Structure formats: structure tokens, C-alpha cells
mmCIF file with all atom_site columns, C-alpha atoms and ligand atoms in Angstrom:
data_model
loop_
_atom_site.group_PDB
_atom_site.id
_atom_site.type_symbol
_atom_site.label_atom_id
_atom_site.label_alt_id
_atom_site.label_comp_id
_atom_site.label_asym_id
_atom_site.label_entity_id
_atom_site.label_seq_id
_atom_site.pdbx_PDB_ins_code
_atom_site.Cartn_x
_atom_site.Cartn_y
_atom_site.Cartn_z
_atom_site.occupancy
_atom_site.B_iso_or_equiv
_atom_site.pdbx_formal_charge
_atom_site.auth_seq_id
_atom_site.auth_comp_id
_atom_site.auth_asym_id
_atom_site.auth_atom_id
_atom_site.pdbx_PDB_model_num
ATOM   1   C CA . MET A 1 1   ? 3.024   16.179 -10.421 1.00 0.00 ? 1   MET A CA 1
ATOM   2   C CA . LYS A 1 2   ? 4.545   16.206 -7.031  1.00 0.00 ? 2   LYS A CA 1
ATOM   3   C CA . ILE A 1 3   ? 3.558   13.268 -4.755  1.00 0.00 ? 3   ILE A CA 1
ATOM   4   C CA . GLY A 1 4   ? 4.138   13.014 -1.086  1.00 0.00 ? 4   GLY A CA 1
ATOM   5   C CA . ILE A 1 5   ? 4.373   9.497  0.444   1.00 0.00 ? 5   ILE A CA 1
ATOM   6   C CA . ALA A 1 6   ? 4.481   8.397  4.082   1.00 0.00 ? 6   ALA A CA 1
ATOM   7   C CA . ALA A 1 7   ? 4.096   5.123  6.159   1.00 0.00 ? 7   ALA A CA 1
ATOM   8   C CA . ASP A 1 8   ? 4.577   3.750  9.601   1.00 0.00 ? 8   ASP A CA 1
ATOM   9   C CA . HIS A 1 9   ? 6.055   0.184  10.161  1.00 0.00 ? 9   HIS A CA 1
ATOM   10  C CA . GLY A 1 10  ? 2.888   -1.423 8.951   1.00 0.00 ? 10  GLY A CA 1
ATOM   11  C CA . GLY A 1 11  ? 3.146   0.294  5.784   1.00 0.00 ? 11  GLY A CA 1
ATOM   12  C CA . PHE A 1 12  ? 6.947   0.406  5.281   1.00 0.00 ? 12  PHE A CA 1
ATOM   13  C CA . GLU A 1 13  ? 7.194   -2.277 2.640   1.00 0.00 ? 13  GLU A CA 1
ATOM   14  C CA . LEU A 1 14  ? 4.411   -1.151 0.497   1.00 0.00 ? 14  LEU A CA 1
ATOM   15  C CA . LYS A 1 15  ? 5.720   2.454  0.713   1.00 0.00 ? 15  LYS A CA 1
ATOM   16  C CA . LYS A 1 16  ? 9.011   1.249  -0.705  1.00 0.00 ? 16  LYS A CA 1
ATOM   17  C CA . SER A 1 17  ? 7.186   -0.484 -3.586  1.00 0.00 ? 17  SER A CA 1
ATOM   18  C CA . ILE A 1 18  ? 4.893   2.460  -4.308  1.00 0.00 ? 18  ILE A CA 1
ATOM   19  C CA . TYR A 1 19  ? 7.803   4.720  -4.124  1.00 0.00 ? 19  TYR A CA 1
ATOM   20  C CA . LEU A 1 20  ? 9.812   2.874  -6.848  1.00 0.00 ? 20  LEU A CA 1
ATOM   21  C CA . PHE A 1 21  ? 6.708   2.629  -8.966  1.00 0.00 ? 21  PHE A CA 1
ATOM   22  C CA . LEU A 1 22  ? 6.077   6.452  -8.843  1.00 0.00 ? 22  LEU A CA 1
ATOM   23  C CA . LYS A 1 23  ? 9.881   7.096  -9.719  1.00 0.00 ? 23  LYS A CA 1
ATOM   24  C CA . GLU A 1 24  ? 9.658   4.714  -12.643 1.00 0.00 ? 24  GLU A CA 1
ATOM   25  C CA . ASN A 1 25  ? 6.595   6.524  -13.896 1.00 0.00 ? 25  ASN A CA 1
ATOM   26  C CA . GLY A 1 26  ? 8.213   9.992  -13.834 1.00 0.00 ? 26  GLY A CA 1
ATOM   27  C CA . TYR A 1 27  ? 6.707   11.439 -10.642 1.00 0.00 ? 27  TYR A CA 1
ATOM   28  C CA . GLU A 1 28  ? 8.589   13.690 -8.331  1.00 0.00 ? 28  GLU A CA 1
ATOM   29  C CA . VAL A 1 29  ? 8.263   12.129 -5.162  1.00 0.00 ? 29  VAL A CA 1
ATOM   30  C CA . ILE A 1 30  ? 8.688   13.547 -1.538  1.00 0.00 ? 30  ILE A CA 1
ATOM   31  C CA . ASP A 1 31  ? 9.261   10.793 1.149   1.00 0.00 ? 31  ASP A CA 1
ATOM   32  C CA . PHE A 1 32  ? 7.948   11.760 4.519   1.00 0.00 ? 32  PHE A CA 1
ATOM   33  C CA . GLY A 1 33  ? 9.375   8.532  6.257   1.00 0.00 ? 33  GLY A CA 1
ATOM   34  C CA . ALA A 1 34  ? 9.575   6.040  8.038   1.00 0.00 ? 34  ALA A CA 1
ATOM   35  C CA . PHE A 1 35  ? 13.047  5.777  6.511   1.00 0.00 ? 35  PHE A CA 1
ATOM   36  C CA . GLU A 1 36  ? 13.772  2.655  8.500   1.00 0.00 ? 36  GLU A CA 1
ATOM   37  C CA . LEU A 1 37  ? 11.770  -0.123 9.835   1.00 0.00 ? 37  LEU A CA 1
ATOM   38  C CA . ASP A 1 38  ? 10.872  0.456  13.438  1.00 0.00 ? 38  ASP A CA 1
ATOM   39  C CA . ASN A 1 39  ? 8.021   -1.660 14.765  1.00 0.00 ? 39  ASN A CA 1
ATOM   40  C CA . GLN A 1 40  ? 7.632   0.896  17.533  1.00 0.00 ? 40  GLN A CA 1
ATOM   41  C CA . ASP A 1 41  ? 6.962   3.839  15.519  1.00 0.00 ? 41  ASP A CA 1
ATOM   42  C CA . ASP A 1 42  ? 3.569   5.835  15.371  1.00 0.00 ? 42  ASP A CA 1
ATOM   43  C CA . TYR A 1 43  ? 1.767   6.619  12.107  1.00 0.00 ? 43  TYR A CA 1
ATOM   44  C CA . PRO A 1 44  ? 0.896   10.334 12.978  1.00 0.00 ? 44  PRO A CA 1
ATOM   45  C CA . ASP A 1 45  ? 4.649   11.237 13.128  1.00 0.00 ? 45  ASP A CA 1
ATOM   46  C CA . PHE A 1 46  ? 4.647   10.523 9.356   1.00 0.00 ? 46  PHE A CA 1
ATOM   47  C CA . VAL A 1 47  ? 1.139   11.019 8.096   1.00 0.00 ? 47  VAL A CA 1
ATOM   48  C CA . ILE A 1 48  ? 0.561   14.428 9.833   1.00 0.00 ? 48  ILE A CA 1
ATOM   49  C CA . PRO A 1 49  ? 3.485   16.222 8.082   1.00 0.00 ? 49  PRO A CA 1
ATOM   50  C CA . LEU A 1 50  ? 2.527   14.693 4.859   1.00 0.00 ? 50  LEU A CA 1
ATOM   51  C CA . ALA A 1 51  ? -1.121  15.805 5.398   1.00 0.00 ? 51  ALA A CA 1
ATOM   52  C CA . GLU A 1 52  ? 0.075   19.346 6.150   1.00 0.00 ? 52  GLU A CA 1
ATOM   53  C CA . ALA A 1 53  ? 2.243   19.411 2.943   1.00 0.00 ? 53  ALA A CA 1
ATOM   54  C CA . VAL A 1 54  ? -0.897  18.252 0.929   1.00 0.00 ? 54  VAL A CA 1
ATOM   55  C CA . ALA A 1 55  ? -3.039  21.175 2.747   1.00 0.00 ? 55  ALA A CA 1
ATOM   56  C CA . GLN A 1 56  ? -0.179  23.776 2.021   1.00 0.00 ? 56  GLN A CA 1
ATOM   57  C CA . LYS A 1 57  ? 0.064   22.549 -1.625  1.00 0.00 ? 57  LYS A CA 1
ATOM   58  C CA . LYS A 1 58  ? 3.611   21.693 -1.047  1.00 0.00 ? 58  LYS A CA 1
ATOM   59  C CA . VAL A 1 59  ? 2.765   18.513 -2.790  1.00 0.00 ? 59  VAL A CA 1
ATOM   60  C CA . ASP A 1 60  ? -0.024  17.847 -5.268  1.00 0.00 ? 60  ASP A CA 1
ATOM   61  C CA . ARG A 1 61  ? -1.344  14.749 -3.857  1.00 0.00 ? 61  ARG A CA 1
ATOM   62  C CA . GLY A 1 62  ? -0.655  12.451 -0.990  1.00 0.00 ? 62  GLY A CA 1
ATOM   63  C CA . ILE A 1 63  ? -0.201  8.771  -0.272  1.00 0.00 ? 63  ILE A CA 1
ATOM   64  C CA . ALA A 1 64  ? -0.289  7.600  3.430   1.00 0.00 ? 64  ALA A CA 1
ATOM   65  C CA . ILE A 1 65  ? 0.151   3.956  4.466   1.00 0.00 ? 65  ILE A CA 1
ATOM   66  C CA . CYS A 1 66  ? -0.289  2.045  7.879   1.00 0.00 ? 66  CYS A CA 1
ATOM   67  C CA . GLY A 1 67  ? -1.088  -1.415 8.710   1.00 0.00 ? 67  GLY A CA 1
ATOM   68  C CA . SER A 1 68  ? -4.750  -1.017 7.817   1.00 0.00 ? 68  SER A CA 1
ATOM   69  C CA . GLY A 1 69  ? -4.827  2.537  6.509   1.00 0.00 ? 69  GLY A CA 1
ATOM   70  C CA . VAL A 1 70  ? -7.510  3.403  9.155   1.00 0.00 ? 70  VAL A CA 1
ATOM   71  C CA . GLY A 1 71  ? -5.196  5.295  11.478  1.00 0.00 ? 71  GLY A CA 1
ATOM   72  C CA . ALA A 1 72  ? -3.441  6.986  8.471   1.00 0.00 ? 72  ALA A CA 1
ATOM   73  C CA . SER A 1 73  ? -6.940  8.261  7.268   1.00 0.00 ? 73  SER A CA 1
ATOM   74  C CA . ILE A 1 74  ? -8.101  9.326  10.582  1.00 0.00 ? 74  ILE A CA 1
ATOM   75  C CA . ALA A 1 75  ? -5.043  11.229 11.296  1.00 0.00 ? 75  ALA A CA 1
ATOM   76  C CA . ALA A 1 76  ? -4.863  12.736 7.747   1.00 0.00 ? 76  ALA A CA 1
ATOM   77  C CA . ASN A 1 77  ? -8.479  14.071 7.869   1.00 0.00 ? 77  ASN A CA 1
ATOM   78  C CA . LYS A 1 78  ? -7.759  16.089 10.975  1.00 0.00 ? 78  LYS A CA 1
ATOM   79  C CA . ILE A 1 79  ? -5.725  18.461 8.696   1.00 0.00 ? 79  ILE A CA 1
ATOM   80  C CA . VAL A 1 80  ? -7.885  21.306 7.359   1.00 0.00 ? 80  VAL A CA 1
ATOM   81  C CA . GLY A 1 81  ? -7.938  21.180 3.448   1.00 0.00 ? 81  GLY A CA 1
ATOM   82  C CA . VAL A 1 82  ? -7.269  17.356 3.453   1.00 0.00 ? 82  VAL A CA 1
ATOM   83  C CA . LYS A 1 83  ? -9.731  15.063 1.866   1.00 0.00 ? 83  LYS A CA 1
ATOM   84  C CA . ALA A 1 84  ? -8.358  11.533 2.716   1.00 0.00 ? 84  ALA A CA 1
ATOM   85  C CA . ALA A 1 85  ? -9.793  8.221  2.265   1.00 0.00 ? 85  ALA A CA 1
ATOM   86  C CA . LEU A 1 86  ? -8.805  4.412  2.769   1.00 0.00 ? 86  LEU A CA 1
ATOM   87  C CA . ILE A 1 87  ? -9.096  2.739  -0.618  1.00 0.00 ? 87  ILE A CA 1
ATOM   88  C CA . ASN A 1 88  ? -9.301  -0.706 -1.279  1.00 0.00 ? 88  ASN A CA 1
ATOM   89  C CA . ASP A 1 89  ? -11.075 -0.943 -4.718  1.00 0.00 ? 89  ASP A CA 1
ATOM   90  C CA . TYR A 1 90  ? -10.269 0.488  -8.155  1.00 0.00 ? 90  TYR A CA 1
ATOM   91  C CA . PHE A 1 91  ? -13.638 2.344  -8.584  1.00 0.00 ? 91  PHE A CA 1
ATOM   92  C CA . SER A 1 92  ? -13.096 4.477  -5.478  1.00 0.00 ? 92  SER A CA 1
ATOM   93  C CA . SER A 1 93  ? -9.599  5.325  -6.356  1.00 0.00 ? 93  SER A CA 1
ATOM   94  C CA . HIS A 1 94  ? -10.604 7.490  -9.062  1.00 0.00 ? 94  HIS A CA 1
ATOM   95  C CA . GLN A 1 95  ? -14.370 8.208  -8.165  1.00 0.00 ? 95  GLN A CA 1
ATOM   96  C CA . GLY A 1 96  ? -13.134 9.619  -4.737  1.00 0.00 ? 96  GLY A CA 1
ATOM   97  C CA . VAL A 1 97  ? -11.249 12.345 -6.718  1.00 0.00 ? 97  VAL A CA 1
ATOM   98  C CA . GLU A 1 98  ? -13.915 12.789 -9.369  1.00 0.00 ? 98  GLU A CA 1
ATOM   99  C CA . ASP A 1 99  ? -16.812 13.146 -6.906  1.00 0.00 ? 99  ASP A CA 1
ATOM   100 C CA . ASP A 1 100 ? -15.211 14.143 -3.756  1.00 0.00 ? 100 ASP A CA 1
ATOM   101 C CA . ASN A 1 101 ? -11.903 15.863 -4.617  1.00 0.00 ? 101 ASN A CA 1
ATOM   102 C CA . MET A 1 102 ? -9.787  13.363 -2.537  1.00 0.00 ? 102 MET A CA 1
ATOM   103 C CA . ASN A 1 103 ? -6.396  14.658 -2.299  1.00 0.00 ? 103 ASN A CA 1
ATOM   104 C CA . LEU A 1 104 ? -4.769  11.979 -0.081  1.00 0.00 ? 104 LEU A CA 1
ATOM   105 C CA . ILE A 1 105 ? -5.128  8.298  -0.687  1.00 0.00 ? 105 ILE A CA 1
ATOM   106 C CA . CYS A 1 106 ? -4.519  5.817  2.227   1.00 0.00 ? 106 CYS A CA 1
ATOM   107 C CA . PHE A 1 107 ? -3.735  2.054  2.012   1.00 0.00 ? 107 PHE A CA 1
ATOM   108 C CA . GLY A 1 108 ? -3.323  -0.682 4.442   1.00 0.00 ? 108 GLY A CA 1
ATOM   109 C CA . GLY A 1 109 ? 0.102   -2.213 4.134   1.00 0.00 ? 109 GLY A CA 1
ATOM   110 C CA . ARG A 1 110 ? -1.284  -5.472 5.637   1.00 0.00 ? 110 ARG A CA 1
ATOM   111 C CA . VAL A 1 111 ? -4.332  -5.443 3.389   1.00 0.00 ? 111 VAL A CA 1
ATOM   112 C CA . THR A 1 112 ? -3.570  -4.310 -0.062  1.00 0.00 ? 112 THR A CA 1
ATOM   113 C CA . GLY A 1 113 ? -1.130  -6.110 -2.264  1.00 0.00 ? 113 GLY A CA 1
ATOM   114 C CA . PHE A 1 114 ? 1.578   -4.521 -4.198  1.00 0.00 ? 114 PHE A CA 1
ATOM   115 C CA . ALA A 1 115 ? 0.163   -4.749 -7.610  1.00 0.00 ? 115 ALA A CA 1
ATOM   116 C CA . ALA A 1 116 ? -3.342  -3.610 -6.649  1.00 0.00 ? 116 ALA A CA 1
ATOM   117 C CA . ALA A 1 117 ? -1.883  -0.655 -4.872  1.00 0.00 ? 117 ALA A CA 1
ATOM   118 C CA . GLU A 1 118 ? -0.051  0.376  -7.912  1.00 0.00 ? 118 GLU A CA 1
ATOM   119 C CA . GLU A 1 119 ? -3.314  0.277  -10.025 1.00 0.00 ? 119 GLU A CA 1
ATOM   120 C CA . TYR A 1 120 ? -5.327  2.150  -7.365  1.00 0.00 ? 120 TYR A CA 1
ATOM   121 C CA . THR A 1 121 ? -2.383  4.674  -7.127  1.00 0.00 ? 121 THR A CA 1
ATOM   122 C CA . GLN A 1 122 ? -2.161  5.340  -10.808 1.00 0.00 ? 122 GLN A CA 1
ATOM   123 C CA . SER A 1 123 ? -5.839  5.669  -11.090 1.00 0.00 ? 123 SER A CA 1
ATOM   124 C CA . PHE A 1 124 ? -5.879  8.078  -8.154  1.00 0.00 ? 124 PHE A CA 1
ATOM   125 C CA . LEU A 1 125 ? -3.106  10.236 -9.608  1.00 0.00 ? 125 LEU A CA 1
ATOM   126 C CA . LYS A 1 126 ? -4.733  10.384 -13.128 1.00 0.00 ? 126 LYS A CA 1
ATOM   127 C CA . ALA A 1 127 ? -8.127  11.334 -11.999 1.00 0.00 ? 127 ALA A CA 1
ATOM   128 C CA . GLU A 1 128 ? -9.506  14.927 -11.875 1.00 0.00 ? 128 GLU A CA 1
ATOM   129 C CA . PHE A 1 129 ? -12.202 16.543 -9.686  1.00 0.00 ? 129 PHE A CA 1
ATOM   130 C CA . SER A 1 130 ? -15.230 16.864 -11.989 1.00 0.00 ? 130 SER A CA 1
ATOM   131 C CA . GLY A 1 131 ? -16.209 20.221 -10.616 1.00 0.00 ? 131 GLY A CA 1
ATOM   132 C CA . ALA A 1 132 ? -19.833 19.349 -11.182 1.00 0.00 ? 132 ALA A CA 1
ATOM   133 C CA . GLU A 1 133 ? -22.395 21.594 -9.160  1.00 0.00 ? 133 GLU A CA 1
ATOM   134 C CA . ARG A 1 134 ? -23.835 18.738 -7.129  1.00 0.00 ? 134 ARG A CA 1
ATOM   135 C CA . HIS A 1 135 ? -20.333 17.671 -5.839  1.00 0.00 ? 135 HIS A CA 1
ATOM   136 C CA . LYS A 1 136 ? -19.320 21.277 -5.083  1.00 0.00 ? 136 LYS A CA 1
ATOM   137 C CA . ARG A 1 137 ? -22.547 21.684 -3.073  1.00 0.00 ? 137 ARG A CA 1
ATOM   138 C CA . ARG A 1 138 ? -21.812 18.498 -1.100  1.00 0.00 ? 138 ARG A CA 1
ATOM   139 C CA . LEU A 1 139 ? -18.249 19.306 -0.510  1.00 0.00 ? 139 LEU A CA 1
ATOM   140 C CA . LYS A 1 140 ? -19.386 22.874 0.576   1.00 0.00 ? 140 LYS A CA 1
ATOM   141 C CA . LYS A 1 141 ? -21.269 21.212 3.264   1.00 0.00 ? 141 LYS A CA 1
ATOM   142 C CA . VAL A 1 142 ? -18.501 19.019 4.476   1.00 0.00 ? 142 VAL A CA 1
ATOM   143 C CA . GLU A 1 143 ? -15.919 22.060 4.383   1.00 0.00 ? 143 GLU A CA 1
ATOM   144 C CA . ALA A 1 144 ? -18.436 24.186 6.522   1.00 0.00 ? 144 ALA A CA 1
ATOM   145 C CA . LEU A 1 145 ? -17.515 21.768 9.378   1.00 0.00 ? 145 LEU A CA 1
ATOM   146 C CA . GLU A 1 146 ? -13.929 22.785 9.148   1.00 0.00 ? 146 GLU A CA 1
ATOM   147 C CA . THR A 1 147 ? -14.702 26.129 10.652  1.00 0.00 ? 147 THR A CA 1
ATOM   148 C CA . LYS A 1 148 ? -17.260 25.133 13.112  1.00 0.00 ? 148 LYS A CA 1
ATOM   149 C CA . SER A 1 149 ? -16.256 24.974 16.635  1.00 0.00 ? 149 SER A CA 1
ATOM   150 C CA . ASP A 1 150 ? -19.368 23.812 18.338  1.00 0.00 ? 150 ASP A CA 1
ATOM   151 C CA . VAL A 1 151 ? -19.314 19.842 18.024  1.00 0.00 ? 151 VAL A CA 1
ATOM   152 C CA . SER A 1 152 ? -22.140 19.227 20.302  1.00 0.00 ? 152 SER A CA 1
HETATM 153 C C1 . RB5 B 2 .   ? 0.393   -0.440 13.974  1.00 0.00 ? 201 RB5 B C1 1
HETATM 154 O O1 . RB5 B 2 .   ? 0.695   -1.759 14.385  1.00 0.00 ? 201 RB5 B O1 1
HETATM 155 C C2 . RB5 B 2 .   ? -0.990  -0.220 13.298  1.00 0.00 ? 201 RB5 B C2 1
HETATM 156 O O2 . RB5 B 2 .   ? -1.894  -0.098 14.368  1.00 0.00 ? 201 RB5 B O2 1
HETATM 157 C C3 . RB5 B 2 .   ? -1.075  0.768  12.291  1.00 0.00 ? 201 RB5 B C3 1
HETATM 158 O O3 . RB5 B 2 .   ? -0.079  0.435  11.226  1.00 0.00 ? 201 RB5 B O3 1
HETATM 159 C C4 . RB5 B 2 .   ? -2.236  1.052  11.741  1.00 0.00 ? 201 RB5 B C4 1
HETATM 160 O O4 . RB5 B 2 .   ? -2.778  -0.058 11.018  1.00 0.00 ? 201 RB5 B O4 1
HETATM 161 C C5 . RB5 B 2 .   ? -3.239  1.948  12.350  1.00 0.00 ? 201 RB5 B C5 1
HETATM 162 O O5 . RB5 B 2 .   ? -4.393  2.126  11.863  1.00 0.00 ? 201 RB5 B O5 1
#
């Protein structure tokens, strides 16, 4: 499984920790930056290329980290084909995949501790979409918005 990871300065340390965790667990990891700590950098510069790679299936799943995880999730969800969510608990880390087909998980580097983030990451990566009809039906309604131009 090929995993993409990205973070701004707010997620820089957590990204380093998750990167090592993924490598130790045998995942192929593509790092979209940031590659050095710059307190002035902007999360969209790292999160959008990662989200595009997820949408284009250049990576199987993505992990995006900023200070809170909020900006990362907002940015990632602008890319058609990405289903991103900010995760702060174990249940949602796998249920988000099983029910909602989440393909990009977001963390807050200033919120979630390293050990908890590892557990959520592992749970996210091991989970699969259930394919249940009711979930497909709900996702279809969400995905219909991706081609709708009238936002009024
Ligand atoms: C940057 O200071 C911070 O705003 C950013 O990392 C993130 O938390 C945005 O949601």
C-alpha cells in the first residue's frame, strides 16, 4: 500500500513521527513536504498536491497534518475524488473508511499525540469501505455535488 503524507509547520513533528511509523510497518511512503520547519509556510502548498495524488490514485491513501487539522481537511476536500476528515478518535478512524470511504485522514499536530495518531493511522489504513448499499446511496448524493456548478 502506497501512502502519501504532508504537513505544514503545525504538523511538522507529527509528520516525522508518522512517517517513521509507516516505514517501520512496511508501507511505501511518499512525502509531500514540508521538508524543513518554516513557521511561515502554508498548509495548502503541501496538502493540495497530496490530495491530488490521492484523487489521481498515485497513492492509495493520504495523511495530512496541520496545527489543528482543520485547514488541511478543508483544503483536501476541495479536490474532486478526495474524502477527507479530521480524526480525533479511534472509532472514526476506521468507521470513516467503512461507511464513508474516507481516503485521506487529517490530524492536528497541536492536538493529537504521537501514540494516538499512530493508532488512528493504523486503523485507517487497515479499514476498507464496506460497500453496503445504504452507504453507496449516501455517497452518491454527496458525489453529485462535485459536478454541480450552481451553489445558490
Ligand atoms: C498554522 O499556524 C495553522 O493555522 C495551521 O497549521 C492549521 O492549524 C490550520 O488549520
